[in-house]
């Protein structure tokens, strides 16, 4: 590795000297030391890494609750940032790949009532397990390795403890109240996960090399596990007990389905648009006719 | 050809036929089946001498040398029938008859109907016209007239040009007409929301491409070509031949000179004027060498080592990477533009944080429309690049739908107003004689009358219409 860097530095310096373009040489002067170590930004290239983040929660048994120092806690939960694809056969959402090749640290900021609410996780698994009784928003901050030269990415996840309740159509803001604890315990663990992609714009060559050395495991095509529950009010998506009973998994089929869903909506809108356009033309003609009659 | 079967048998020393007769083909054919063909060019006698295992000639000789006659006349005559048919391409119900084979299906339909392709003629709204299509040389009326003609003659330009006779308009050449029509089509296609993907859109745009200057020049050139005299043609040909000869000489001289230089100084001397082909080749080979070197050292061909070695821009190395490689590594490549080069760096982000969103002013309406279709634009289950692009185009389409609806509403108002004015004027003319000269009194009366004329209007529209309409109409009645 050091030898490689040395050669790249030499060659880059050579380029700076040799290149007549002012803009480029200015660039070189500005940060030639840094540049040499990272290469240069690869123009016109975007690279992303699929991740999932979210939480799993389970109701504590009375015995477990007694052994806790805080007996008012009702749930044990784990919040995590993982790679999108699940490891084959394992009973967990995502986490098929080790993300340490581009993530240096994940910081979870819990509710202030927890001791040491800010938890830094520097090695995998990037997750925090706690007990508690209430749902709240967890701030998640992903810090990348220094080679990335990128600022940390910050986002939020709403900790989900109570089982998903179906959305009432027409009143999306008011889902049904969650079932009582005993029933929730019978329904098994609660999963709340969101798929997302971390996008890097025009990465430095060195960072790009690191990323391409670790291609992500592609998502499975067909679903062989439960569809993750999602807040999008899509009847097809959340029907059939999605998000309950079993570990969910994100698939390319889901992506395709969503694409089709959007496509269908677009088609409907376009059909509507055609209709209105025709109406508009008719009205325009009518209006012109009237105008002429008036002017006459 | 006049060789009998017994001749052949004796030549091949085959046993005699079991059932003697001139047509003893089946037994002779038997060995032929197992043996190979006689190679071309070996005489019959020689081939027969080669050995008993050699194939019998009988099979070959018995074969008909001529192509078989096509069996035409033997089949029974086809029955044809005089049958009425329905032409789907016709809009009128004209009934025609034609001859068809009796065997053909009655409900087959008219097979040529499919060739009657309707050309899609674009139409534009008043709003689109004022916004996009204004042209100093063309009035809206003339443009309308042009589109009507084009529609009537289905873009048969020569016919359109022939019939083109706009009263009071300036003379239009065929190119003028085409240019106007195609430029409008292009603008409309670009502006309107597009349901398909970008490639079909650009393909459609290409079909609407029309360069008026080029077309005029082309026609002028063709005309001048046509008007050449015999002498001019001869002169041109002579000049062309002369030119070819000169070029050939030039090439030969150059080659001779290079050869000479090479023999005198050797290839390393750096020929001042090497043949361009070779130049390209040599630099290319160096390029690939560089790339290989790069690969060996740091795996990727776009590593700084390669870039620094020579002028080739990194873009050149891109096609080397395959689409499969890109998709495996989740790489997207975007076109570099001059503006993006100066742009500051976009920080790393979660895809869902950069989802497209409608303009704030109409966001609630877009949201409402989409919720009816079970879509929330603010969140995606799988915020991948494709889905986010798809969402973007969905939002664009929805925005334009809302815009159209708004225009229709506006036009509804305008129509209401116009109708009201009409109503007022008619009633105004009716009792103009008895009209009071007092302004306020007249206004009241008109307001009342207009309301009775326009009966099916919403309250708000009526109020607005009343305010807008009464004043100008009122004054107009008095001008009469």
Short mmCIF file of N, CA and C in Angstrom, two decimals, chain B residues 28 61 69 75 92 142 150 156 165 178 191 194 210 258 274 319 344 351 367 378 386 410 426 437 473:
data_model
loop_
_atom_site.label_atom_id
_atom_site.label_comp_id
_atom_site.label_asym_id
_atom_site.label_seq_id
_atom_site.Cartn_x
_atom_site.Cartn_y
_atom_site.Cartn_z
N UNK B 28 -31.37 -53.43 -57.77
CA UNK B 28 -30.16 -52.67 -58.04
C UNK B 28 -29.98 -51.58 -56.99
N UNK B 61 -27.41 -43.17 -62.14
CA UNK B 61 -27.91 -43.02 -63.50
C UNK B 61 -29.43 -42.99 -63.54
N UNK B 69 -40.56 -31.18 -62.55
CA UNK B 69 -41.51 -30.16 -62.98
C UNK B 69 -42.42 -29.80 -61.82
N UNK B 75 -53.61 -30.09 -59.29
CA UNK B 75 -54.51 -29.85 -58.17
C UNK B 75 -55.86 -29.35 -58.68
N UNK B 92 -66.82 5.69 -43.44
CA UNK B 92 -68.20 5.56 -43.94
C UNK B 92 -68.53 4.08 -44.06
N UNK B 142 -53.35 31.71 -39.00
CA UNK B 142 -52.71 31.03 -40.11
C UNK B 142 -52.13 29.69 -39.66
N UNK B 150 -52.78 20.32 -42.84
CA UNK B 150 -51.88 19.17 -42.63
C UNK B 150 -52.69 17.97 -42.17
N UNK B 156 -49.04 15.14 -46.29
CA UNK B 156 -48.53 15.03 -47.67
C UNK B 156 -48.17 16.45 -48.09
N UNK B 165 -53.61 28.24 -49.33
CA UNK B 165 -54.05 29.53 -49.83
C UNK B 165 -54.70 30.28 -48.68
N UNK B 178 -43.28 23.55 -43.83
CA UNK B 178 -42.75 22.41 -43.10
C UNK B 178 -42.02 22.87 -41.84
N UNK B 191 -42.10 20.01 -24.53
CA UNK B 191 -42.76 20.66 -23.39
C UNK B 191 -43.67 19.68 -22.64
N UNK B 194 -44.08 13.30 -20.84
CA UNK B 194 -43.83 12.17 -21.73
C UNK B 194 -44.05 10.87 -20.97
N UNK B 210 -36.22 19.27 -38.75
CA UNK B 210 -36.31 19.89 -40.06
C UNK B 210 -35.44 21.14 -40.07
N UNK B 258 8.61 8.31 -47.65
CA UNK B 258 8.73 7.69 -46.33
C UNK B 258 9.62 6.45 -46.38
N UNK B 274 4.97 10.89 -40.73
CA UNK B 274 4.61 9.47 -40.83
C UNK B 274 3.17 9.36 -41.33
N UNK B 319 -15.50 3.24 -21.36
CA UNK B 319 -16.20 2.17 -22.06
C UNK B 319 -15.65 0.79 -21.77
N UNK B 344 -19.87 22.75 -7.19
CA UNK B 344 -19.21 22.23 -6.01
C UNK B 344 -19.64 20.79 -5.79
N UNK B 351 -30.26 8.25 -0.35
CA UNK B 351 -31.06 8.50 -1.55
C UNK B 351 -32.43 9.07 -1.19
N UNK B 367 -50.11 16.10 -3.73
CA UNK B 367 -50.22 15.07 -2.71
C UNK B 367 -51.61 14.45 -2.72
N UNK B 378 -43.71 11.46 -0.63
CA UNK B 378 -42.65 11.80 0.31
C UNK B 378 -41.81 10.58 0.70
N UNK B 386 -33.89 4.01 -9.98
CA UNK B 386 -34.97 3.88 -10.96
C UNK B 386 -36.27 4.40 -10.37
N UNK B 410 -60.11 28.18 -15.71
CA UNK B 410 -59.99 29.58 -16.12
C UNK B 410 -60.83 29.81 -17.37
N UNK B 426 -77.67 40.88 -26.33
CA UNK B 426 -78.91 40.57 -27.04
C UNK B 426 -80.10 41.26 -26.40
N UNK B 437 -80.88 56.44 -19.93
CA UNK B 437 -79.53 56.95 -20.11
C UNK B 437 -78.77 56.96 -18.80
N UNK B 473 -69.52 45.79 -21.59
CA UNK B 473 -70.70 45.56 -22.41
C UNK B 473 -71.61 46.77 -22.35
#
